[in-house]
PDB file of N, CA and C in Angstrom:
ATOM      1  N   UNK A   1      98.358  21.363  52.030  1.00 52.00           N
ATOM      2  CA  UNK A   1      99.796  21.392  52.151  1.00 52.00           C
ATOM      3  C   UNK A   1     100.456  21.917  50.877  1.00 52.00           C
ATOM      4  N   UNK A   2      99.565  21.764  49.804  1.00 54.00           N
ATOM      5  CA  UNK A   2     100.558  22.161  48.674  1.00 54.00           C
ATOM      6  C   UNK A   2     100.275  23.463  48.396  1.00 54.00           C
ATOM      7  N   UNK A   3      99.331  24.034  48.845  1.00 56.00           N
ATOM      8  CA  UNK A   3      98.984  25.648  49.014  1.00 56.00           C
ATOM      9  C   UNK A   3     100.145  26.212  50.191  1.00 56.00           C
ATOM     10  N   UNK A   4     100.385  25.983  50.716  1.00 57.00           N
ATOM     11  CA  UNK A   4     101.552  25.928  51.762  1.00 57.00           C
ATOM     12  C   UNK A   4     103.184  26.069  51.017  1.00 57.00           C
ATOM     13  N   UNK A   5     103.163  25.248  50.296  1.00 62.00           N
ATOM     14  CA  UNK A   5     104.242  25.219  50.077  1.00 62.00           C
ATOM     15  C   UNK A   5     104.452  25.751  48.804  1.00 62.00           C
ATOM     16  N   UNK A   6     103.563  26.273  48.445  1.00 61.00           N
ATOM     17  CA  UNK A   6     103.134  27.007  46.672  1.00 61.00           C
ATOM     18  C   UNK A   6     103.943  28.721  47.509  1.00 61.00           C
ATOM     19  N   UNK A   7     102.781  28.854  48.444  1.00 57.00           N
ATOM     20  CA  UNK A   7     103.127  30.190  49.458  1.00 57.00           C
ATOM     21  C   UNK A   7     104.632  30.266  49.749  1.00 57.00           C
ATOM     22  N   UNK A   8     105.339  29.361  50.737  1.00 62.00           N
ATOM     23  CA  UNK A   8     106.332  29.338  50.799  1.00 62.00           C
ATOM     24  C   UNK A   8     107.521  29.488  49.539  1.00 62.00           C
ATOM     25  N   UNK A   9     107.499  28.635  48.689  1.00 64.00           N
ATOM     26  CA  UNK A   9     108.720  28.709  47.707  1.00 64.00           C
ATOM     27  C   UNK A   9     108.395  30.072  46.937  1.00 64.00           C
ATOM     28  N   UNK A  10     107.099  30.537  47.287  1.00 65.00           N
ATOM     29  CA  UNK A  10     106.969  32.405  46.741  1.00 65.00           C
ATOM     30  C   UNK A  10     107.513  33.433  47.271  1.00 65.00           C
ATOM     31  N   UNK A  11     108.202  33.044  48.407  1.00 67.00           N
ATOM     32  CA  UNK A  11     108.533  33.919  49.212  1.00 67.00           C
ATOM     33  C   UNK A  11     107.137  34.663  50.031  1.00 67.00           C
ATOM     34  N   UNK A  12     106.060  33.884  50.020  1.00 64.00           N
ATOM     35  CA  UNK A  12     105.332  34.317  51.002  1.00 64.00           C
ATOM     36  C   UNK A  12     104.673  33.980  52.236  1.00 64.00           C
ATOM     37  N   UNK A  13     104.294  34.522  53.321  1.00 59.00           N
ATOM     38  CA  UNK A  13     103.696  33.711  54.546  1.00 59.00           C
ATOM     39  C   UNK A  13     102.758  32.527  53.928  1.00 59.00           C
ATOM     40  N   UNK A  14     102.475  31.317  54.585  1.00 57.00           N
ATOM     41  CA  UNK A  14     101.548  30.615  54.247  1.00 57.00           C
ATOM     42  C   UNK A  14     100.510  30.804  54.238  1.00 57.00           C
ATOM     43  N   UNK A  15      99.212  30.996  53.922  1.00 57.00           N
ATOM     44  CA  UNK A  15      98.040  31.397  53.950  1.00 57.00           C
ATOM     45  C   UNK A  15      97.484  29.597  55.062  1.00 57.00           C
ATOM     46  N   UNK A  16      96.408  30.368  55.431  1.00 56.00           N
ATOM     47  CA  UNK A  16      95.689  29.583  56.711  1.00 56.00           C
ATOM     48  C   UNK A  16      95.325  28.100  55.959  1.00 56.00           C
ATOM     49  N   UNK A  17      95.333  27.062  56.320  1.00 53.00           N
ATOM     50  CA  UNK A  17      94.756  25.816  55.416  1.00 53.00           C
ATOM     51  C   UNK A  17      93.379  25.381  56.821  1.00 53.00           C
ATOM     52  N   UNK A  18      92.256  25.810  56.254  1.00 51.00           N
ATOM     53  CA  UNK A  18      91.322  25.081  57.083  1.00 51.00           C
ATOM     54  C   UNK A  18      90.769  23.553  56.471  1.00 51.00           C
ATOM     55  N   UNK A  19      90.291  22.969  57.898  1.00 51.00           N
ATOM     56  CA  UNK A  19      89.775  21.382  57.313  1.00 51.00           C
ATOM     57  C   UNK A  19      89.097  21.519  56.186  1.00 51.00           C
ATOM     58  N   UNK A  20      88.811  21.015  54.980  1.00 60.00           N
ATOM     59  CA  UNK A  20      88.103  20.826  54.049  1.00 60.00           C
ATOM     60  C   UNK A  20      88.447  22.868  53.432  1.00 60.00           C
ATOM     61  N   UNK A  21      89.093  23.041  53.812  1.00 74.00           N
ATOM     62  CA  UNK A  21      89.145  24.700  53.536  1.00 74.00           C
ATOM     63  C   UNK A  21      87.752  25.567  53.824  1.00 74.00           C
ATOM     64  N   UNK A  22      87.426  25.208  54.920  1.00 83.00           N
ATOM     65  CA  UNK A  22      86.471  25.710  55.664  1.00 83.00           C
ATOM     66  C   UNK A  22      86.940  26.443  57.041  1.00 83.00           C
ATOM     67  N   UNK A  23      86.653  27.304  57.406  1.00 89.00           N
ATOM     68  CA  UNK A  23      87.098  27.517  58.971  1.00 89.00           C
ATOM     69  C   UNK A  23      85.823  27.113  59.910  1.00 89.00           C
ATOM     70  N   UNK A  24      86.327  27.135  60.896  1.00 92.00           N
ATOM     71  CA  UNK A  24      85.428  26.480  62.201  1.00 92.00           C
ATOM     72  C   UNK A  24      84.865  28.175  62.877  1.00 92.00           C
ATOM     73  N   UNK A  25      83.842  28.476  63.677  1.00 95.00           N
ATOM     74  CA  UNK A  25      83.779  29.521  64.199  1.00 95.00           C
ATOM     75  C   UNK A  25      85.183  29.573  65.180  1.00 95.00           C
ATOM     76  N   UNK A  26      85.652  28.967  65.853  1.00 94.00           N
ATOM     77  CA  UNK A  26      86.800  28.811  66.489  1.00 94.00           C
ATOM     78  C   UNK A  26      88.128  29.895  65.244  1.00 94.00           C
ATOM     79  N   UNK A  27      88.254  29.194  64.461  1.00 93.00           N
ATOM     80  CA  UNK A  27      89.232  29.546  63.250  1.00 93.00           C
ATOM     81  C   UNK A  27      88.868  31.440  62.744  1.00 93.00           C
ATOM     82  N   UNK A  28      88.362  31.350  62.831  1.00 94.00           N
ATOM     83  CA  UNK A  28      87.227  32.942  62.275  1.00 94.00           C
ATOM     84  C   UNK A  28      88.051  33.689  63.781  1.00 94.00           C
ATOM     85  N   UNK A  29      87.339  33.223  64.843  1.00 95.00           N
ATOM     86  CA  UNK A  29      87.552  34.125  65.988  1.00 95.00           C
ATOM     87  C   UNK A  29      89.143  34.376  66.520  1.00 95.00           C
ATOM     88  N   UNK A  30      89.202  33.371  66.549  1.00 95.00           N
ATOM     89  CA  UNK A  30      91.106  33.627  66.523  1.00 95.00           C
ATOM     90  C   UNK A  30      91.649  34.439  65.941  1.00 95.00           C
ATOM     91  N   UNK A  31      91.691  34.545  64.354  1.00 93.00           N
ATOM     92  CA  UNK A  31      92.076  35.553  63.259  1.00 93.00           C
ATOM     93  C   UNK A  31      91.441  36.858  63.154  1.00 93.00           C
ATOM     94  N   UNK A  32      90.471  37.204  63.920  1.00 95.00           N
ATOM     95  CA  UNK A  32      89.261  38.828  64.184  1.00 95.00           C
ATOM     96  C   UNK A  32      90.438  38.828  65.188  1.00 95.00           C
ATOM     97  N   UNK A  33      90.744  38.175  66.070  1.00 96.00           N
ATOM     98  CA  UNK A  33      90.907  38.731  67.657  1.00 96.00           C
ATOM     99  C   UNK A  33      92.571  38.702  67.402  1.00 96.00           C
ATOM    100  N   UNK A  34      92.960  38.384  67.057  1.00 95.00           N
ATOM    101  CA  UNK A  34      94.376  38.495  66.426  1.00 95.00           C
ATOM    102  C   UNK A  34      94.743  39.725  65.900  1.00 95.00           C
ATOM    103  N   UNK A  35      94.144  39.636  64.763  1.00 95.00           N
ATOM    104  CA  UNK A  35      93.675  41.651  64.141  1.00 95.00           C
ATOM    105  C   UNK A  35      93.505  42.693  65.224  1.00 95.00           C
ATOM    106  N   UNK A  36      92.736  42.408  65.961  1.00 96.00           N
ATOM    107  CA  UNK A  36      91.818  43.271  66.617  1.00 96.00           C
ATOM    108  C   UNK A  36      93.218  43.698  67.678  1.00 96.00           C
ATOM    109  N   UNK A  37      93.918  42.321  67.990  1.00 96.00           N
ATOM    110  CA  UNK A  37      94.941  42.929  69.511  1.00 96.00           C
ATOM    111  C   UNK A  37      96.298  43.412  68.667  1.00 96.00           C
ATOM    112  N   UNK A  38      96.386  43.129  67.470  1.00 96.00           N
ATOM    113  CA  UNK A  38      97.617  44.305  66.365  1.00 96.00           C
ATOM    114  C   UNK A  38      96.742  45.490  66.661  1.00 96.00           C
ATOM    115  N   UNK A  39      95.577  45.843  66.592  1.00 96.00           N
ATOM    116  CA  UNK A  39      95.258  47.233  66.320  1.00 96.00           C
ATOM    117  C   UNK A  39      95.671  47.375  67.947  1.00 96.00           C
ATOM    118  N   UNK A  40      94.887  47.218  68.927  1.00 96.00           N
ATOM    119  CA  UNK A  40      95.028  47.358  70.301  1.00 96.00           C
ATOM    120  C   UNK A  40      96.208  47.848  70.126  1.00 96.00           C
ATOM    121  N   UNK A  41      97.592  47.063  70.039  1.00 96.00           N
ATOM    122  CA  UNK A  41      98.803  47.462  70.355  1.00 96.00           C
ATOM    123  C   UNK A  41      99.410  48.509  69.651  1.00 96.00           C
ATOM    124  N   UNK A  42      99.242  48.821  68.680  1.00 96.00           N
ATOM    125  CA  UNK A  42      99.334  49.824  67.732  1.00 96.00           C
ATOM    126  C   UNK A  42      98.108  51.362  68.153  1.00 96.00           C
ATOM    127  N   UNK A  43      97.561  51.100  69.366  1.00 96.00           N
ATOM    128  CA  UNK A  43      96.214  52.011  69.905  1.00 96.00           C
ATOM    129  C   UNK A  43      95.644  52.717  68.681  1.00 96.00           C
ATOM    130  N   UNK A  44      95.176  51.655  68.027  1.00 97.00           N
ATOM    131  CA  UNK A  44      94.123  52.139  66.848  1.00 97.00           C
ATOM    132  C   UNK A  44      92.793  51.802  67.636  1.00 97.00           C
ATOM    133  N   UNK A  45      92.616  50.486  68.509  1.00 96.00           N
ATOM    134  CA  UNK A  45      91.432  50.682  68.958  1.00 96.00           C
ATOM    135  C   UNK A  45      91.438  50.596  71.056  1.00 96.00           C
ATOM    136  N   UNK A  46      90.933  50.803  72.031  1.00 96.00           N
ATOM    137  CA  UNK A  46      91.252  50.954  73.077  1.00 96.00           C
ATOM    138  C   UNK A  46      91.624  49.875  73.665  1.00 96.00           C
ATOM    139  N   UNK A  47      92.198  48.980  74.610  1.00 95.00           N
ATOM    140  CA  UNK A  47      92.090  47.686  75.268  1.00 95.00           C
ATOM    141  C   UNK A  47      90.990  47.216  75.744  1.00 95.00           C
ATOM    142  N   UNK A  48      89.958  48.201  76.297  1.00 95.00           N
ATOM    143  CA  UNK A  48      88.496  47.587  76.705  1.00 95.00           C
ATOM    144  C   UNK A  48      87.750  47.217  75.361  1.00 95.00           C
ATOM    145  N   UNK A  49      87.980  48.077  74.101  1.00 96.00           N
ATOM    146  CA  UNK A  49      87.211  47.615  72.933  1.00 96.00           C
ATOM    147  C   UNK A  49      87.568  46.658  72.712  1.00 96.00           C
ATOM    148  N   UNK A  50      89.082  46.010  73.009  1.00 97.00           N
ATOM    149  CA  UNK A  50      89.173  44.928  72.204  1.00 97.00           C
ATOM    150  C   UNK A  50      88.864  43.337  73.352  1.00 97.00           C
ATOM    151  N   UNK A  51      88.945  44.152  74.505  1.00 96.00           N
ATOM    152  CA  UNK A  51      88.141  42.807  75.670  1.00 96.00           C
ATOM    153  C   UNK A  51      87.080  43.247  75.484  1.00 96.00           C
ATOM    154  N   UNK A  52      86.162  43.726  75.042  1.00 95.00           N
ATOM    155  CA  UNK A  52      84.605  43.515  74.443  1.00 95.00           C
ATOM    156  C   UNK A  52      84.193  42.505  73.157  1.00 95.00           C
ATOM    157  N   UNK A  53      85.353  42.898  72.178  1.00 96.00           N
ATOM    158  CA  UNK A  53      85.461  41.969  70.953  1.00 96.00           C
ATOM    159  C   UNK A  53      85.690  40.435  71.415  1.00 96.00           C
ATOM    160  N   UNK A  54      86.863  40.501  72.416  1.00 97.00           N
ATOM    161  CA  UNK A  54      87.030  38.979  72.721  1.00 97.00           C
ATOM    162  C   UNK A  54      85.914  38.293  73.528  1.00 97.00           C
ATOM    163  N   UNK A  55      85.134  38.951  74.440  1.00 96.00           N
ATOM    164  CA  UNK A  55      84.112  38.317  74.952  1.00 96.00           C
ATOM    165  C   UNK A  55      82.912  38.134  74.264  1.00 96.00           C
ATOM    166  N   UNK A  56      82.988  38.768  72.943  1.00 96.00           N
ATOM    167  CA  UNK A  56      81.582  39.237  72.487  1.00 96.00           C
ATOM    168  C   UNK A  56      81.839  37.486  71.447  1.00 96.00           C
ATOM    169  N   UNK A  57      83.171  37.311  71.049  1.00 97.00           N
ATOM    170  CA  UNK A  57      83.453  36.344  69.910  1.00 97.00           C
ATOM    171  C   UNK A  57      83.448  35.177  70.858  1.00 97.00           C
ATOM    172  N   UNK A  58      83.633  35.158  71.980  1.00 96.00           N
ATOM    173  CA  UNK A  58      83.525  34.141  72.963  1.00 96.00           C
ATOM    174  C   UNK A  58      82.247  33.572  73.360  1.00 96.00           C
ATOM    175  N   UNK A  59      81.484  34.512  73.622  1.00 96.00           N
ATOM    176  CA  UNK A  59      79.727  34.447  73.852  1.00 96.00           C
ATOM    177  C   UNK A  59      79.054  33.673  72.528  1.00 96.00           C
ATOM    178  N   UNK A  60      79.534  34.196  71.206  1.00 97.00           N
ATOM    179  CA  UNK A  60      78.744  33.589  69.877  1.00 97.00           C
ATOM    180  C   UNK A  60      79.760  32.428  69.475  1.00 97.00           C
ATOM    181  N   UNK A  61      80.722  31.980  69.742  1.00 96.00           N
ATOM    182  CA  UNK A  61      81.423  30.685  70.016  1.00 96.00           C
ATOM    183  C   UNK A  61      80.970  29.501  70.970  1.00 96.00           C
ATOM    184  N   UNK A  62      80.638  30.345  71.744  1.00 96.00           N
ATOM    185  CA  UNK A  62      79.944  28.887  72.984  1.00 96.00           C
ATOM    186  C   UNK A  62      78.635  28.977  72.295  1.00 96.00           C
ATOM    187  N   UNK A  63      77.690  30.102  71.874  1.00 96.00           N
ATOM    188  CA  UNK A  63      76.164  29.706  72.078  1.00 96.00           C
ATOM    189  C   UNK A  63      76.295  28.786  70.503  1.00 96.00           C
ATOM    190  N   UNK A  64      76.892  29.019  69.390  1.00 96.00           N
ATOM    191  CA  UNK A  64      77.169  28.180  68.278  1.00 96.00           C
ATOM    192  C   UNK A  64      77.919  27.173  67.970  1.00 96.00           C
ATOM    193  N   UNK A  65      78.730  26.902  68.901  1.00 96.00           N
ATOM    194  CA  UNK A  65      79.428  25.938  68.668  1.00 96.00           C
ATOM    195  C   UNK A  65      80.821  26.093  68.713  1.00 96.00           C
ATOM    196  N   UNK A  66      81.961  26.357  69.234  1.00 94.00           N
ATOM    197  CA  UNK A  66      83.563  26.670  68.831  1.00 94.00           C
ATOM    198  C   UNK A  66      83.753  25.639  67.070  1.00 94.00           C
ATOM    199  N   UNK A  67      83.430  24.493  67.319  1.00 94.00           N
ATOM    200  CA  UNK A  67      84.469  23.671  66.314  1.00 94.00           C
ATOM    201  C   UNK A  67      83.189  23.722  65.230  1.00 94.00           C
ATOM    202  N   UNK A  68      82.193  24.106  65.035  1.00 94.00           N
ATOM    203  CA  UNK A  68      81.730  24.463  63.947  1.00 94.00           C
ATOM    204  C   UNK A  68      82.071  25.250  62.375  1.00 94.00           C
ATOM    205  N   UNK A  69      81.770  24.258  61.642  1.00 93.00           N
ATOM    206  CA  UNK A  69      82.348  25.251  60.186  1.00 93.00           C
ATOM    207  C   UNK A  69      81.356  25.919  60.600  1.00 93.00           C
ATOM    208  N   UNK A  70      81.758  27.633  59.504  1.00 91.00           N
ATOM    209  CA  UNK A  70      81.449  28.341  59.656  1.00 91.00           C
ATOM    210  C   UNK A  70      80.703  28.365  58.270  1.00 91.00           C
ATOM    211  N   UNK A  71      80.314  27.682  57.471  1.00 91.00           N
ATOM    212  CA  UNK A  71      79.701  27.548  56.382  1.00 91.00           C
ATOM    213  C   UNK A  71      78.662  26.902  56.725  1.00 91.00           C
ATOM    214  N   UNK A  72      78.479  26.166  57.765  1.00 93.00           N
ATOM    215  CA  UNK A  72      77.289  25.555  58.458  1.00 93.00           C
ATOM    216  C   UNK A  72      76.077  26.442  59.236  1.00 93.00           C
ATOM    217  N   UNK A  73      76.721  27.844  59.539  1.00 94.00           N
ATOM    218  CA  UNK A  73      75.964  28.520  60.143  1.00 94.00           C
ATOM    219  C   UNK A  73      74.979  28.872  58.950  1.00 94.00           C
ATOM    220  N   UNK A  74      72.971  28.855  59.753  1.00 94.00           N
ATOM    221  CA  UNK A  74      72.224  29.453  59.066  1.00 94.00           C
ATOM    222  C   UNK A  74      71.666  30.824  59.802  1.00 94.00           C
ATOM    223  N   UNK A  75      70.741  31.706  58.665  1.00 93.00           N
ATOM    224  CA  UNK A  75      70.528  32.993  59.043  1.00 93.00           C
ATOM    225  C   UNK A  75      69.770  32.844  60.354  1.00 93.00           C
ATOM    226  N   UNK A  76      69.025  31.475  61.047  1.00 94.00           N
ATOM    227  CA  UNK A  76      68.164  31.274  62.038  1.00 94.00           C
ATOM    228  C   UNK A  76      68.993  30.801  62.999  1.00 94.00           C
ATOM    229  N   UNK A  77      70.594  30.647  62.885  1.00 94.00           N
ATOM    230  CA  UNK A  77      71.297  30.731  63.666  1.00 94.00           C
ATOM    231  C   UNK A  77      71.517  32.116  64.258  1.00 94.00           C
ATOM    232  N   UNK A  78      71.656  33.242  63.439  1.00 93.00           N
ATOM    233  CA  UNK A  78      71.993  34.456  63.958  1.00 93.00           C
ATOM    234  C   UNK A  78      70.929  35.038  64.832  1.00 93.00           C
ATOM    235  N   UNK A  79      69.883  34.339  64.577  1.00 93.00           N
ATOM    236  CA  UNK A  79      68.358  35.399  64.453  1.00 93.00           C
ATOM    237  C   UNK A  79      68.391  34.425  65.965  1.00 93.00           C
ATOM    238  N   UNK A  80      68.765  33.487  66.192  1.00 95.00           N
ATOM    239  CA  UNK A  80      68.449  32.493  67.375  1.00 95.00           C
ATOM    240  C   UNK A  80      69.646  33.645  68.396  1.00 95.00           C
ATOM    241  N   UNK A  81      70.779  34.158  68.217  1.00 94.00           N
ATOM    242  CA  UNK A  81      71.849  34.565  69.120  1.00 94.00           C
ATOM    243  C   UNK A  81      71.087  35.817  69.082  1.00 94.00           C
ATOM    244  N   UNK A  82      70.694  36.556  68.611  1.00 92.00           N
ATOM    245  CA  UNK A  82      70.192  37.845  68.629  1.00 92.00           C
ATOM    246  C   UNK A  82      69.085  37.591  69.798  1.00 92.00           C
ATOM    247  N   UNK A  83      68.068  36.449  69.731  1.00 93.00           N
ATOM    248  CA  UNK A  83      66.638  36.393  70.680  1.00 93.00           C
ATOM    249  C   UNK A  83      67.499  36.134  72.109  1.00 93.00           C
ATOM    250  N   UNK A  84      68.782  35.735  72.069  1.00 94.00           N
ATOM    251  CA  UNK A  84      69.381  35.531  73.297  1.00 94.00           C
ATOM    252  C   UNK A  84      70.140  36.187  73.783  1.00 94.00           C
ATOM    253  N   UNK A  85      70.547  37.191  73.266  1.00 94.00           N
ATOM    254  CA  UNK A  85      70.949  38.500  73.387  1.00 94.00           C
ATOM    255  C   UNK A  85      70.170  39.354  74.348  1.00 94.00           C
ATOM    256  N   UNK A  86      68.841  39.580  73.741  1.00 92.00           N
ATOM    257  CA  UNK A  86      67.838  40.342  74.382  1.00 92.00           C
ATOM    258  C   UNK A  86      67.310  39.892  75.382  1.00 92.00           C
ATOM    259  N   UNK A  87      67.740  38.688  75.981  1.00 89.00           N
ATOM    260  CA  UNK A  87      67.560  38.477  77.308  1.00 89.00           C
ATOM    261  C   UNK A  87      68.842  39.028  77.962  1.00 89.00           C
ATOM    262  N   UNK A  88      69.594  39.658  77.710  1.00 88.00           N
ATOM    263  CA  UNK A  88      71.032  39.901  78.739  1.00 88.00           C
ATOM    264  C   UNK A  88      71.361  41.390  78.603  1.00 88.00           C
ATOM    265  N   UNK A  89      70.759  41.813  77.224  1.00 89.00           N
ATOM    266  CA  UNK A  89      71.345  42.878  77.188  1.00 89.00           C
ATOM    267  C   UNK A  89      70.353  43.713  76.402  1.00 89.00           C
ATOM    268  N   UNK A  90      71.035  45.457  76.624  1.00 90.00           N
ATOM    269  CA  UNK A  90      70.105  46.507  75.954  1.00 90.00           C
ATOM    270  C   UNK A  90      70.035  46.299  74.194  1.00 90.00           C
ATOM    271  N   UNK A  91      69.203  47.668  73.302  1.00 89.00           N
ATOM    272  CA  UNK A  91      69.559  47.412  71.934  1.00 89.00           C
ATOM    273  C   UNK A  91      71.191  47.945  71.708  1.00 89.00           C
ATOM    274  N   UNK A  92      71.263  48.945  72.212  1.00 90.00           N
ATOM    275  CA  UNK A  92      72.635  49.285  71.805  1.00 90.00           C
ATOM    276  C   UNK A  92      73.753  48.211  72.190  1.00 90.00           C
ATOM    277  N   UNK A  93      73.769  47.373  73.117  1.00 90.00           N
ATOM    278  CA  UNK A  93      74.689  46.613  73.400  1.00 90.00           C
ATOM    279  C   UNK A  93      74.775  45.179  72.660  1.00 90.00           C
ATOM    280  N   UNK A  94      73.654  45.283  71.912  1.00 92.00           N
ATOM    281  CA  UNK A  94      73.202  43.882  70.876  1.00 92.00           C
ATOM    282  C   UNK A  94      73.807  44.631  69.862  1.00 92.00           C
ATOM    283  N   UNK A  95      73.192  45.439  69.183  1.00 92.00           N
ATOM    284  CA  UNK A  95      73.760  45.968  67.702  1.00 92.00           C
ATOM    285  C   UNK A  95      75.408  45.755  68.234  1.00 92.00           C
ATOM    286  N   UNK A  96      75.894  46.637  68.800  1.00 92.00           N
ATOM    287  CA  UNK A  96      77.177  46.264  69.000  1.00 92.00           C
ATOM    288  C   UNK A  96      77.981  44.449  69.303  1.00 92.00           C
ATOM    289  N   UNK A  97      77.326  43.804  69.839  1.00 93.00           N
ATOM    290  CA  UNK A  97      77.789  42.694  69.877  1.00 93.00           C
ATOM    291  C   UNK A  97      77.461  42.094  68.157  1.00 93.00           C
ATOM    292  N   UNK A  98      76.514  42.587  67.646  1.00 92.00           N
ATOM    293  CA  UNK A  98      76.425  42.352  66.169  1.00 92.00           C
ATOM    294  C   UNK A  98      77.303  42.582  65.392  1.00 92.00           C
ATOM    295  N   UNK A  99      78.012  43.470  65.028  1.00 93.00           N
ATOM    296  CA  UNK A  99      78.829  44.641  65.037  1.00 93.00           C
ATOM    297  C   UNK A  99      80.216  44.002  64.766  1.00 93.00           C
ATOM    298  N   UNK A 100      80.398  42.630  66.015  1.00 95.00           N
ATOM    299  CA  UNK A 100      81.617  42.835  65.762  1.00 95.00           C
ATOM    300  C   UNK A 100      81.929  41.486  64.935  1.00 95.00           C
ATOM    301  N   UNK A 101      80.248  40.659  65.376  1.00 94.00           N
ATOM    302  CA  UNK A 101      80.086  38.985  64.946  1.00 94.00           C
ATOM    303  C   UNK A 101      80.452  39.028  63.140  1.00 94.00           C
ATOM    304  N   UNK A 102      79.984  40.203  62.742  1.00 92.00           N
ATOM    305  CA  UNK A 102      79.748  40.708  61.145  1.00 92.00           C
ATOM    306  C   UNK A 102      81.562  40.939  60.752  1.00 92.00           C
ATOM    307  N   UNK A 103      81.436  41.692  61.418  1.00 92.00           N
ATOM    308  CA  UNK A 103      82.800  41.692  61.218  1.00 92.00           C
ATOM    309  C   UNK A 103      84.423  40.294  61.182  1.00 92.00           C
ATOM    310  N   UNK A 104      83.814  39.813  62.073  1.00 90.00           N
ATOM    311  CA  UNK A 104      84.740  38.638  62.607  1.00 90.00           C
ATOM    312  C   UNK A 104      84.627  37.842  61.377  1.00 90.00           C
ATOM    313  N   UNK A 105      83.303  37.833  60.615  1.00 82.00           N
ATOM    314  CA  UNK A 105      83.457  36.739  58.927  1.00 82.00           C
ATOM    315  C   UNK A 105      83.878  37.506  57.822  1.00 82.00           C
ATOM    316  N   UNK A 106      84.265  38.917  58.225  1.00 77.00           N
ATOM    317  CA  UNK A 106      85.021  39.706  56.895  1.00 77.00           C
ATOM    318  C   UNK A 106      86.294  39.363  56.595  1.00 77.00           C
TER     319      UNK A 106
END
């Protein structure tokens, strides 16, 4: 709260306050897919790219957890969504669902 209000009396937007200042995979995906539908609307990227992004952040949200920090995730977490991947889908459609998971923690 006092980062909040440090922001505010600066004259600036508040910056995000996560629990323990951690985000949840939930928290992460919201803020990618948020981005992602400014670009959409602005047609920097197409509407199907960005309902690929939302299902793709939806798919690695349920198989990990939504309310998970995201500081909790390990590399045998990723390596576990990737082996489950390749039951559903081609390589190109994995790298790409990779693609956007990488992205979504930038």
């Amino acid at each position: 709260r006092l980062r909040q209000a440090a922001d505010l009396h600066a004259g600036r937007q508040p910056s995000t306050t996560w629990l323990n200042d951690v985000p949840t995979v939930k928290d992460l995906g919201n803020h990618y897919l948020a981005a992602q539908a400014a670009k959409a609307n602005q047609n920097l990227i197409t509407g199907s790219y960005f309902n690929y992004c939302k299902n793709a952040v939806k798919a690695f949200a349920k198989f990990v957890g939504k309310e998970r920090r995201w500081d909790d995730l390990r590399p045998t977490d990723f390596e576990k969504y990737r082996i489950h991947l390749y039951s559903r889908y081609g390589v190109c459609a994995i790298d790409r669902a990779v693609t956007v998971i990488r992205s979504m923690s930038r």
